[in-house]
CSV table of C-alpha atoms and ligand atoms in Angstrom, one decimal:
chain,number,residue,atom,x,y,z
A,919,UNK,CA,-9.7,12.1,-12.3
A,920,UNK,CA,-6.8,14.8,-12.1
A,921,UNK,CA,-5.1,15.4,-9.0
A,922,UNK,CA,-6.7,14.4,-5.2
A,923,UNK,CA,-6.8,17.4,-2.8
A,924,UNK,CA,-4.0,16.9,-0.8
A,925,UNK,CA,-3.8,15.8,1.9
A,926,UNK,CA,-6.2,13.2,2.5
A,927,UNK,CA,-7.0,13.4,5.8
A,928,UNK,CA,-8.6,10.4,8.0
A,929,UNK,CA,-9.1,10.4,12.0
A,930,UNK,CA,-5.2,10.3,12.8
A,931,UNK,CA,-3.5,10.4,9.8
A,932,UNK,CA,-2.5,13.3,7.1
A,933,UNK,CA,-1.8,11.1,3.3
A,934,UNK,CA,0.2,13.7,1.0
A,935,UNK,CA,2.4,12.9,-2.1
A,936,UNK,CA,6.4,12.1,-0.8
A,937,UNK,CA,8.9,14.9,-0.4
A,938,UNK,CA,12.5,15.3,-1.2
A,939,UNK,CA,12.5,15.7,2.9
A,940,UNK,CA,11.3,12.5,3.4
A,941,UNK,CA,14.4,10.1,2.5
A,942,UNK,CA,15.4,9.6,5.8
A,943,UNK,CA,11.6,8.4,6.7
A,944,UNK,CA,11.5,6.3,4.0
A,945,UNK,CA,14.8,5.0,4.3
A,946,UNK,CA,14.0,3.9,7.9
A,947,UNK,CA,11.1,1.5,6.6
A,948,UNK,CA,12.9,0.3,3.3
A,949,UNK,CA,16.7,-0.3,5.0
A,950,UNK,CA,14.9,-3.0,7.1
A,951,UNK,CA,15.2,-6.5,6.4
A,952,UNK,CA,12.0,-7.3,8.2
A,953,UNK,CA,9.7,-4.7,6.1
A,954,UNK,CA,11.2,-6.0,3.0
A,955,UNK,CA,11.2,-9.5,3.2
A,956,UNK,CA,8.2,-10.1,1.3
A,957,UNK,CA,8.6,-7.5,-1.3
A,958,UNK,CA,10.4,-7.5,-4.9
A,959,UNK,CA,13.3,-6.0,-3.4
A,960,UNK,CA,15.6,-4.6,-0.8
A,961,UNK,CA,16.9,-4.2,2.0
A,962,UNK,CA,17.9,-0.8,0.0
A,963,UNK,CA,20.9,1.2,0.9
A,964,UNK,CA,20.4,5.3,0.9
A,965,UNK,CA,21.2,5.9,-2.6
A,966,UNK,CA,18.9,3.1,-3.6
A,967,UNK,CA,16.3,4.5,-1.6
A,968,UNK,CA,17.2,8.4,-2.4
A,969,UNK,CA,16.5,7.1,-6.2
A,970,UNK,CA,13.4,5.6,-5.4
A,971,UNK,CA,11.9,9.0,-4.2
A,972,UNK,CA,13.1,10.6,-6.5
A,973,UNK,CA,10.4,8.2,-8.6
A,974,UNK,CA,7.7,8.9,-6.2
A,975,UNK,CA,7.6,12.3,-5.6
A,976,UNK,CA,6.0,12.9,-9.0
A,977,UNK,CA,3.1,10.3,-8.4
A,978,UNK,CA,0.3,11.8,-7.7
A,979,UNK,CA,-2.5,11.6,-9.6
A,980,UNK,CA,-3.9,8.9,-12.2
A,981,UNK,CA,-4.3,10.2,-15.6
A,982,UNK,CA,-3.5,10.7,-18.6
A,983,UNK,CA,0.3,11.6,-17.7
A,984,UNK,CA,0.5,9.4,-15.0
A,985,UNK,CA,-0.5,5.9,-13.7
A,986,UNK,CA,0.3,6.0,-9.8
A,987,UNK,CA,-0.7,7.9,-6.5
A,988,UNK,CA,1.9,7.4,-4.0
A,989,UNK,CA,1.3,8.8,-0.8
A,990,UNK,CA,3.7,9.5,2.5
A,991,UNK,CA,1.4,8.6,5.6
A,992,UNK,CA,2.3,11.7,8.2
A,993,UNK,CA,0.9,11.1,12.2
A,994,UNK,CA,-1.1,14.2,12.5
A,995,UNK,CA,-0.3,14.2,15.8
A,996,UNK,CA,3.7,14.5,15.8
A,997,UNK,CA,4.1,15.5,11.5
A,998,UNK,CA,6.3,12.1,11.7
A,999,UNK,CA,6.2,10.1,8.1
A,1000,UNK,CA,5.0,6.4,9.2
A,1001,UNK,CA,4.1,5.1,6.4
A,1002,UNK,CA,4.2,4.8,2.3
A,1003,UNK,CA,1.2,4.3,0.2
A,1004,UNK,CA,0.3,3.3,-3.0
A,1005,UNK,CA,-2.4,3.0,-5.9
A,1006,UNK,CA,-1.8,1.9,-9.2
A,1007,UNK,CA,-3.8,2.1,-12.4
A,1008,UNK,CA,-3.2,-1.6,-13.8
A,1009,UNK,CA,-5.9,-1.2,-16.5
A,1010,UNK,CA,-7.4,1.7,-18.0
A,1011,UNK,CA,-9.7,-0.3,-20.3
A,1012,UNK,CA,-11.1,-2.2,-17.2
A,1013,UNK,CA,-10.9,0.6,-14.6
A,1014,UNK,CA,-8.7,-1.9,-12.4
A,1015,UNK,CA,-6.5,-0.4,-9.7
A,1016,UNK,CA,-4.0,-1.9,-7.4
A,1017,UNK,CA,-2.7,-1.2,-3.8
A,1018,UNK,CA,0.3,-1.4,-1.9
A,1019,UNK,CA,1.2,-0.4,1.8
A,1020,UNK,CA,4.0,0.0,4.0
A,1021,UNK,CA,4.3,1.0,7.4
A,1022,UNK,CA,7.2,2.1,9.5
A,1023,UNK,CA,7.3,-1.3,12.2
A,1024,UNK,CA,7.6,1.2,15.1
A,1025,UNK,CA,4.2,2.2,14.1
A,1026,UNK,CA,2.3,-1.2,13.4
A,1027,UNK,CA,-0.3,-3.1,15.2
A,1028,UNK,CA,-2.4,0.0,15.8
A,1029,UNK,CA,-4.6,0.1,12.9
A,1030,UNK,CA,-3.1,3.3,10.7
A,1031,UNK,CA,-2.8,0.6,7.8
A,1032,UNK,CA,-6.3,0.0,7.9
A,1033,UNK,CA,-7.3,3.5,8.3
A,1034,UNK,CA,-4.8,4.5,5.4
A,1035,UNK,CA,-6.2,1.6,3.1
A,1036,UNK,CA,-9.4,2.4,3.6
A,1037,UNK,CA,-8.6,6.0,2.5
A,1038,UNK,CA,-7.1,4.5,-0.5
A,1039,UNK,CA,-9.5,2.6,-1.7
A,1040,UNK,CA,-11.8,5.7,-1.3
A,1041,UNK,CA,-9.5,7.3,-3.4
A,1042,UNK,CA,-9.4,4.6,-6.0
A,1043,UNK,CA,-13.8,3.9,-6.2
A,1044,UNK,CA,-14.9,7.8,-5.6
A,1045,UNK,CA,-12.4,9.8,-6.9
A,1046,UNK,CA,-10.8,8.0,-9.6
A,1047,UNK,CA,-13.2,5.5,-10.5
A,1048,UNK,CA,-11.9,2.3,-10.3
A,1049,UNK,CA,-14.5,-1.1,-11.1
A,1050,UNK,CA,-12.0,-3.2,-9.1
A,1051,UNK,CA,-9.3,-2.7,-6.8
A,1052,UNK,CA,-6.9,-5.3,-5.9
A,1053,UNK,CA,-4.1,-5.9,-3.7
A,1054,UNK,CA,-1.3,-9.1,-3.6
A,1055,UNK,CA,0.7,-10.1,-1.2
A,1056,UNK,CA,3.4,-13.4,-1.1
A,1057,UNK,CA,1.2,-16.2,0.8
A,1058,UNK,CA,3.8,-16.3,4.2
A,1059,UNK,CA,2.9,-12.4,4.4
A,1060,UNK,CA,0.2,-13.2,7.2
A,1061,UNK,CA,0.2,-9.1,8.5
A,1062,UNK,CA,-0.6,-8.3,4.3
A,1063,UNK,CA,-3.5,-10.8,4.1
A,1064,UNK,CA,-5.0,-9.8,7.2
A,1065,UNK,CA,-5.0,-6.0,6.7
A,1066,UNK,CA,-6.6,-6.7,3.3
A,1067,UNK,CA,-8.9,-9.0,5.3
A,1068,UNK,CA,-9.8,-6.0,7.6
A,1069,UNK,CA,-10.3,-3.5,4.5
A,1070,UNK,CA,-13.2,-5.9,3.2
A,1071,UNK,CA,-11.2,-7.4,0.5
A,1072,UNK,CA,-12.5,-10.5,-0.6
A,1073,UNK,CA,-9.6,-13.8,-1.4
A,1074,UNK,CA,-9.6,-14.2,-4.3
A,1075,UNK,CA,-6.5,-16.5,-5.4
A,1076,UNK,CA,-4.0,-19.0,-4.4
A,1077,UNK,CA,-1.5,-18.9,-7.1
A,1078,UNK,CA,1.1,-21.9,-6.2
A,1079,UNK,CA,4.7,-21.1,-7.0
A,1080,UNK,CA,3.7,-18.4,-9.5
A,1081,UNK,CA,6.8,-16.0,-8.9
A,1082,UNK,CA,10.3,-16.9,-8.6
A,1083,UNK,CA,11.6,-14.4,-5.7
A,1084,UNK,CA,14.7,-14.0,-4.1
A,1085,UNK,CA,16.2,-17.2,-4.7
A,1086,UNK,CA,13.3,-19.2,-4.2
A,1087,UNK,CA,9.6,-20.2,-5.6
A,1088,UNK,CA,7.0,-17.8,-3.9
A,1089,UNK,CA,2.9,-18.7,-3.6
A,1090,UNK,CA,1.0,-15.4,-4.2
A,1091,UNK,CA,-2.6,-14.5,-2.8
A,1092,UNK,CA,-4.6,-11.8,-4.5
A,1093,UNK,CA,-7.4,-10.2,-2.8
A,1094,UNK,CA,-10.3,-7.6,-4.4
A,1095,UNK,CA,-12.7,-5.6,-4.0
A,1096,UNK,CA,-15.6,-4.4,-6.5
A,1097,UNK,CA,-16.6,-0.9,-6.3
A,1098,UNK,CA,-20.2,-2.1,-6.2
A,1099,UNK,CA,-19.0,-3.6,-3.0
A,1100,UNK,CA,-17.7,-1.2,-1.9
A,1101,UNK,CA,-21.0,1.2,-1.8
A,1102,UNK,CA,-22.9,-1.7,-0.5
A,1103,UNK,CA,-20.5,-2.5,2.4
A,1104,UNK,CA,-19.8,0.8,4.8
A,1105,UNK,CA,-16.3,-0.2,5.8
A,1106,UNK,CA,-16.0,-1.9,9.6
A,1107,UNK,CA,-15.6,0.4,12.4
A,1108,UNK,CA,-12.2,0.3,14.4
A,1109,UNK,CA,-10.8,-2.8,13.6
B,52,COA,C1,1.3,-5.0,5.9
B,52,COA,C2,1.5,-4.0,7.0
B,52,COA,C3,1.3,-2.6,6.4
B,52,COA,C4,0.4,-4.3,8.0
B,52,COA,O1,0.6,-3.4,9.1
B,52,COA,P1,-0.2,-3.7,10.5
B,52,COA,O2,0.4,-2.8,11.5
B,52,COA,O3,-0.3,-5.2,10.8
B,52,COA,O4,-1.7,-3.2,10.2
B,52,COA,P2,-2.5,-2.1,11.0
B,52,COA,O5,-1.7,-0.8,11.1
B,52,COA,O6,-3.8,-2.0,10.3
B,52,COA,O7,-2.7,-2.7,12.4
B,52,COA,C5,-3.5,-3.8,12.6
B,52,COA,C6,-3.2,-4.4,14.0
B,52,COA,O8,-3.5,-3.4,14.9
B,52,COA,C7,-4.6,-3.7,15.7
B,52,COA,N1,-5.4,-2.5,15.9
B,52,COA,C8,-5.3,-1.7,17.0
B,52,COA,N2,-6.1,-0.7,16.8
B,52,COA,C9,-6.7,-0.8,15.6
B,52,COA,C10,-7.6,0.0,14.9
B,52,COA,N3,-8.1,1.1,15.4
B,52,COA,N4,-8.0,-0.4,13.7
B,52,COA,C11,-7.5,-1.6,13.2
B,52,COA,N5,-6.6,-2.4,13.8
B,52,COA,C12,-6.2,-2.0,15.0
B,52,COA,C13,-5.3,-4.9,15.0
B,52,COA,O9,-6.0,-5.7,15.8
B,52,COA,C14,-4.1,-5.5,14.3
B,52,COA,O10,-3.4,-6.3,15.3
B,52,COA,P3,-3.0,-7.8,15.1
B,52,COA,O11,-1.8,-7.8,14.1
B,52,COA,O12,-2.5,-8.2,16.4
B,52,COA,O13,-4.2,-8.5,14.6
B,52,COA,C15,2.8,-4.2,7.7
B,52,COA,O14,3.0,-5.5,8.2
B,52,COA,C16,4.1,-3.9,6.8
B,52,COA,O15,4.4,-2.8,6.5
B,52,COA,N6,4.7,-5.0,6.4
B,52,COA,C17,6.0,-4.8,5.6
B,52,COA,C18,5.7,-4.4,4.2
B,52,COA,C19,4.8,-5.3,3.5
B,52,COA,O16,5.0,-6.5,3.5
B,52,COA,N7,3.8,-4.7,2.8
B,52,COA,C20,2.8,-5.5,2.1
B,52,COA,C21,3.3,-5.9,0.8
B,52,COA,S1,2.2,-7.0,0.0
């Protein structure tokens, strides 16, 4: 694969590698004690997160320079950043590619995670060409596991007490999806 088309576009939603005009978007989802809870880090202040974009902005396609997409999710409607998407390369050899998602908690509980997911595991089976895709999230993330439920991703893991996170011992689930699957299964309508 070289570099998607940009943007991606799906019924509301526009999916375009980040811009240096974007910190304040994506500082408003990773300042937040609530969206980061579950993740590896954060809350982060500004320069934290101005340094993470600056990592970003260059991911964009999986190849030989490069092992990440990660994508700003803009409302078509207003142009408004509500979301940050990702999708790693974890294994060349076995064509195995992870996600990650993000949404701004003003925008959530209206389905433009699904409809962003879905887009990037499109991205990952017919575009890139990924045998497997999965996604992991810590086992108290219930919103995580259910969005992965809605994208057709299949549990596949319990791990008890695998990660030691922010002070404490965290159980991890991992969920996947085959690209076989993926062709056989057209993905659910709405929700
Ligand atoms: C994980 C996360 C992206 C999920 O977001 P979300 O808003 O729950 O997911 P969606 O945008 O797909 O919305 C789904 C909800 O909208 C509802 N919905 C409304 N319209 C819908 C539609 N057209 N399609 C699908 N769902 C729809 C669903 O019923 C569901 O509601 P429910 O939570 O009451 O069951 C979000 O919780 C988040 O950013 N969390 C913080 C960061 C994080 O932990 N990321 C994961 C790391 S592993």
């Amino acid at each position: 694969m070289g570099v998607p088309n940009f943007p991606l576009v799906t019924e509301r939603l526009q999916l375009r590698p980040f811009l240096p005009a974007d910190l304040d978007a994506l500082h408003a989802m990773q300042r937040r004690e609530d969206v980061t809870r579950y993740l590896y880090w954060g809350p982060r202040s500004r320069t934290e997160t101005r340094r993470l974009l600056d990592r970003v902005i260059p991911l964009m396609a999986i190849d030989d320079s490069s092992d990440a997409v990660r994508l700003a999710a803009v409302l078509t409607q207003t142009g408004e950043v509500i979301g940050d998407f990702s999708l790693q390369r974890v294994s060349a050899e076995h064509r195995q590619g992870e996600i990650g998602f993000v949404l701004d908690p003003r925008h959530q509980r209206r389905g433009y995670a699904t409809e962003a997911g879905r887009e990037m595991l499109r991205l990952g089976f017919e575009a890139i060409g990924f045998h497997r895709i999965v996604g992991r999230c810590d086992a108290r993330n219930t919103p995580s596991a259910q969005l992965m439920e809605r994208l057709g991703m299949r549990r596949e893991a319990h791990f008890r007490q695998n990660e030691f996170v922010k002070g404490e011992w965290c159980d991890e689930l991992v969920f996947a999806l085959l690209s076989s699957e993926w062709g056989l299964r057209p993905p659910p309508a709405g929700r």
